[in-house]
Coordinates of C-alpha atoms in Angstrom, one line a residue:
M1 CA -37.4 1.8 17.9
I2 CA -36.5 3.1 14.4
Q3 CA -33.1 4.2 15.7
Q4 CA -32.5 0.8 17.2
E5 CA -33.5 -1.0 14.0
R6 CA -31.2 1.2 12.0
N7 CA -28.3 0.5 14.3
L8 CA -28.9 -3.3 14.2
G9 CA -29.1 -3.2 10.4
E10 CA -25.9 -1.2 10.1
Q11 CA -24.2 -3.4 12.6
A12 CA -25.1 -6.5 10.6
I13 CA -23.6 -5.0 7.4
D14 CA -20.6 -3.8 9.4
K15 CA -19.8 -7.3 10.6
V16 CA -20.2 -8.9 7.2
A17 CA -17.9 -6.3 5.6
E18 CA -15.3 -6.8 8.4
I19 CA -15.3 -10.5 7.8
A20 CA -14.9 -10.0 4.1
L21 CA -11.9 -7.7 4.5
A22 CA -10.4 -9.8 7.3
S23 CA -10.4 -12.8 4.9
Q24 CA -7.7 -10.9 2.8
L25 CA -5.4 -10.5 5.8
D26 CA -3.1 -12.9 7.6
E27 CA -3.6 -10.8 10.8
S28 CA -4.8 -7.5 12.1
E29 CA -4.4 -5.8 15.5
S30 CA -7.8 -4.1 14.9
L31 CA -10.2 -3.8 12.0
S32 CA -13.6 -2.1 11.8
V33 CA -16.1 -1.2 9.1
T34 CA -18.8 1.4 9.8
V35 CA -21.7 1.7 7.4
Q36 CA -23.9 4.8 7.6
S37 CA -27.4 4.5 6.0
E38 CA -31.0 4.7 7.0
P39 CA -33.2 1.5 6.4
I40 CA -35.2 3.3 3.8
Q41 CA -32.0 4.3 2.0
L42 CA -30.7 0.8 2.0
A43 CA -34.1 -0.4 0.5
Q44 CA -33.4 2.1 -2.3
G45 CA -29.8 1.0 -2.8
E46 CA -28.2 4.0 -1.2
V47 CA -25.5 4.2 1.5
N48 CA -24.3 7.5 2.9
A49 CA -20.8 6.4 3.8
V50 CA -18.5 3.5 4.6
T51 CA -15.5 4.0 6.8
I52 CA -12.8 1.3 7.1
E53 CA -10.2 1.7 9.9
G54 CA -7.4 -0.8 10.6
Q55 CA -4.2 -1.1 12.6
G56 CA -1.4 -3.6 12.2
L57 CA -2.7 -5.0 9.0
V58 CA -0.7 -7.9 7.5
M59 CA -1.5 -8.8 3.9
K60 CA -1.3 -12.3 2.4
Q61 CA 2.1 -11.6 1.0
D62 CA 3.4 -10.8 4.6
L63 CA 3.3 -7.0 3.8
R64 CA 2.3 -4.9 6.8
M65 CA 0.7 -1.5 7.3
E66 CA 0.7 0.3 10.6
E67 CA -2.6 2.1 9.9
L68 CA -5.2 2.3 7.2
Q69 CA -8.2 4.6 7.0
V70 CA -10.6 4.7 4.1
H71 CA -13.7 6.8 3.9
V72 CA -16.1 6.5 0.9
K73 CA -19.4 8.5 0.5
D74 CA -22.5 8.4 -1.6
I75 CA -22.5 4.7 -2.6
S76 CA -24.9 2.9 -4.8
V77 CA -25.5 -0.7 -3.8
N78 CA -27.7 -3.7 -4.7
P79 CA -30.7 -3.2 -2.3
L80 CA -31.6 -6.9 -2.2
S81 CA -28.0 -7.9 -1.2
A82 CA -28.0 -5.1 1.4
M83 CA -31.2 -6.6 3.0
F84 CA -29.1 -9.7 3.7
G85 CA -26.2 -7.8 5.2
K86 CA -24.0 -7.7 2.1
I87 CA -22.5 -4.6 0.4
E88 CA -22.6 -5.2 -3.3
L89 CA -21.7 -2.1 -5.2
N90 CA -23.6 -1.1 -8.4
G91 CA -20.5 0.8 -9.6
P92 CA -17.2 2.2 -8.4
A93 CA -17.3 4.5 -5.3
L94 CA -14.7 7.2 -4.7
G95 CA -13.3 8.4 -1.4
T96 CA -10.2 9.2 0.6
A97 CA -7.6 7.0 2.2
R98 CA -4.7 7.5 4.6
A99 CA -2.1 4.8 5.1
V100 CA 0.8 4.8 7.6
L101 CA 3.9 2.6 7.2
K102 CA 6.6 2.3 9.8
E103 CA 10.2 2.0 8.8
S104 CA 10.1 -1.6 10.0
D105 CA 7.0 -2.3 7.7
I106 CA 9.0 -1.1 4.6
N107 CA 12.0 -3.2 5.6
R108 CA 9.7 -6.2 6.1
A109 CA 8.3 -5.6 2.6
F110 CA 11.7 -5.4 1.0
N111 CA 12.9 -8.6 2.6
S112 CA 9.7 -10.6 2.2
E113 CA 9.7 -13.6 -0.1
Y114 CA 7.0 -11.9 -2.2
I115 CA 9.1 -8.8 -2.9
G116 CA 12.4 -10.7 -2.8
D117 CA 11.3 -12.7 -5.8
K118 CA 11.0 -9.4 -7.7
L119 CA 14.6 -8.4 -6.8
R120 CA 16.2 -11.4 -8.4
E121 CA 17.5 -11.9 -11.9
L122 CA 17.3 -8.2 -12.8
K123 CA 18.9 -7.2 -16.1
V124 CA 21.3 -4.2 -15.9
D125 CA 23.2 -2.6 -18.8
R126 CA 26.7 -1.6 -17.7
A127 CA 28.9 -0.1 -20.3
G128 CA 27.1 -1.9 -23.0
K129 CA 27.3 -5.3 -21.2
L130 CA 24.1 -6.9 -20.0
L131 CA 24.5 -8.2 -16.4
T132 CA 22.1 -10.3 -14.3
V133 CA 22.0 -9.1 -10.7
D134 CA 20.2 -10.1 -7.5
I135 CA 19.4 -7.4 -4.9
K136 CA 19.8 -8.7 -1.4
S137 CA 19.7 -7.4 2.2
V138 CA 17.8 -4.2 1.5
G139 CA 17.7 -1.7 4.4
C140 CA 15.6 1.4 4.5
K141 CA 15.6 4.4 6.8
L142 CA 13.0 7.2 6.9
L143 CA 14.9 10.3 7.8
P144 CA 13.8 13.4 9.7
S145 CA 14.9 15.5 6.7
G146 CA 12.0 14.0 4.7
R147 CA 14.4 11.9 2.7
I148 CA 14.6 8.1 2.4
A149 CA 17.9 6.2 2.7
L150 CA 18.4 2.9 1.0
E151 CA 21.3 0.4 1.3
A152 CA 21.6 -3.0 -0.2
E153 CA 24.0 -5.7 -1.4
V154 CA 23.9 -6.5 -5.1
F155 CA 25.2 -9.8 -6.3
V156 CA 26.5 -9.7 -9.9
R157 CA 26.1 -13.3 -11.4
E158 CA 28.6 -12.8 -14.2
T159 CA 31.5 -11.9 -12.0
G160 CA 30.4 -13.6 -8.8
S161 CA 31.0 -10.3 -6.9
T162 CA 28.9 -8.5 -4.4
E163 CA 28.7 -4.7 -4.5
K164 CA 27.2 -2.5 -1.8
I165 CA 25.0 0.5 -2.6
Y166 CA 23.9 3.4 -0.3
F167 CA 22.1 6.6 -1.2
T168 CA 19.4 8.9 0.0
A169 CA 16.6 10.3 -2.2
K170 CA 13.3 12.2 -2.1
L171 CA 10.0 10.4 -2.9
Q172 CA 8.1 12.0 -5.8
V173 CA 4.5 11.2 -6.8
D174 CA 4.4 10.6 -10.6
A175 CA 1.9 9.6 -13.3
G176 CA -1.0 11.4 -11.8
G177 CA -0.7 9.5 -8.5
W178 CA -0.3 6.0 -9.9
A179 CA 3.4 5.8 -9.4
V180 CA 6.2 6.8 -7.1
S181 CA 9.8 7.6 -8.1
L182 CA 13.0 8.4 -6.2
E183 CA 14.5 11.7 -7.1
D184 CA 17.5 13.9 -6.1
V185 CA 19.7 10.9 -5.4
E186 CA 22.6 11.7 -3.1
Y187 CA 25.6 9.6 -2.1
P188 CA 27.7 9.9 1.0
E189 CA 30.5 12.4 0.7
N190 CA 33.6 11.1 -1.1
Q191 CA 31.8 7.8 -2.0
E192 CA 30.6 6.7 -5.4
F193 CA 28.5 3.7 -6.3
S194 CA 27.6 2.1 -9.6
P195 CA 24.9 4.3 -11.2
E196 CA 23.5 1.4 -13.1
L197 CA 23.0 -0.7 -9.9
T198 CA 21.7 2.4 -8.0
A199 CA 19.1 2.9 -10.8
A200 CA 18.0 -0.7 -10.6
L201 CA 17.6 -0.5 -6.8
A202 CA 15.8 2.9 -7.1
Q203 CA 13.4 1.4 -9.7
K204 CA 12.5 -1.6 -7.5
A205 CA 12.2 0.6 -4.4
S206 CA 9.7 2.8 -6.3
E207 CA 7.6 -0.2 -7.1
V208 CA 7.4 -1.3 -3.5
L209 CA 6.6 2.2 -2.2
N210 CA 3.8 3.0 -4.7
L211 CA 1.4 0.9 -2.5
R212 CA 0.2 -1.3 -5.3
N213 CA 1.3 -4.3 -3.4
F214 CA -0.5 -3.1 -0.3
E215 CA -4.0 -2.7 -1.8
L216 CA -6.9 -4.7 -0.7
E217 CA -8.9 -6.6 -3.3
G218 CA -11.5 -4.4 -5.0
M219 CA -9.7 -1.2 -3.9
S220 CA -7.1 1.0 -5.7
L221 CA -5.2 3.9 -4.2
R222 CA -4.2 7.0 -6.3
I223 CA -1.5 8.8 -4.3
Q224 CA -2.0 12.5 -3.7
Q225 CA 0.7 13.2 -1.1
L226 CA 3.6 11.5 0.6
N227 CA 5.0 12.6 3.9
V228 CA 8.3 11.2 5.2
E229 CA 9.4 11.8 8.8
S230 CA 11.6 10.0 11.2
G231 CA 10.6 6.3 11.0
L232 CA 7.2 6.9 9.4
L233 CA 5.8 7.2 5.9
T234 CA 2.3 8.7 5.6
V235 CA 0.3 8.5 2.4
Q236 CA -2.8 10.5 1.5
A237 CA -4.6 9.0 -1.4
E238 CA -7.8 8.9 -3.4
A239 CA -9.5 5.6 -2.9
K240 CA -11.5 3.8 -5.6
V241 CA -13.6 1.0 -4.3
E242 CA -15.2 -1.4 -6.8
Q243 CA -16.2 -4.2 -4.5
F244 CA -16.0 -5.6 -1.0
S245 CA -14.5 -9.1 -1.2
T246 CA -16.7 -11.9 0.1

């Protein structure tokens, strides 16, 4: 009987948390929240662990993740809220996260309206002259070598010309896990592209790939490891959860 009551209590909190997270998404192929805690622990404001698992998650900005797994342990919650099936944290909780983005997810992000707005009216200094450029038609490939390939068209407003850029690079975790940069840039053999425009594209690509745009409300991800393979980007991160949106 006690086991049954425990399961019913956990299931009620699970469902409320799932609804709260789902409210931040435009769609999801699957989404589950599992809360592990005994009734007496909940009454004392203690939760052993919360696990979030999702597939095919589409954020409000039309950004998509193939997979997301978050596991947080030793959580302090408001016991009164927990009695009514709501997880209200007394303070931040730390855990681990794993996110998987397909190549198509990254291309979708680059060409979304949300990210596209950030790729327009960029200021680039070329030989002492300040240019205004728009980065368009961004294409990304995740290579078996562990490198990322980027190509784009860059429209220079002052000249009315469109220049093409193509390069490969390695993803590097920077700033203690809070940023991503593109390092070891290589161009195709016997081809050269504008270094200023390349730098502008690399900077914006870094901003997309650092996952800040993919975070759920109340949760931040501190990247620990990036793994690039053919068609897939896997991110291991430290998760900091401050609240479950309601």
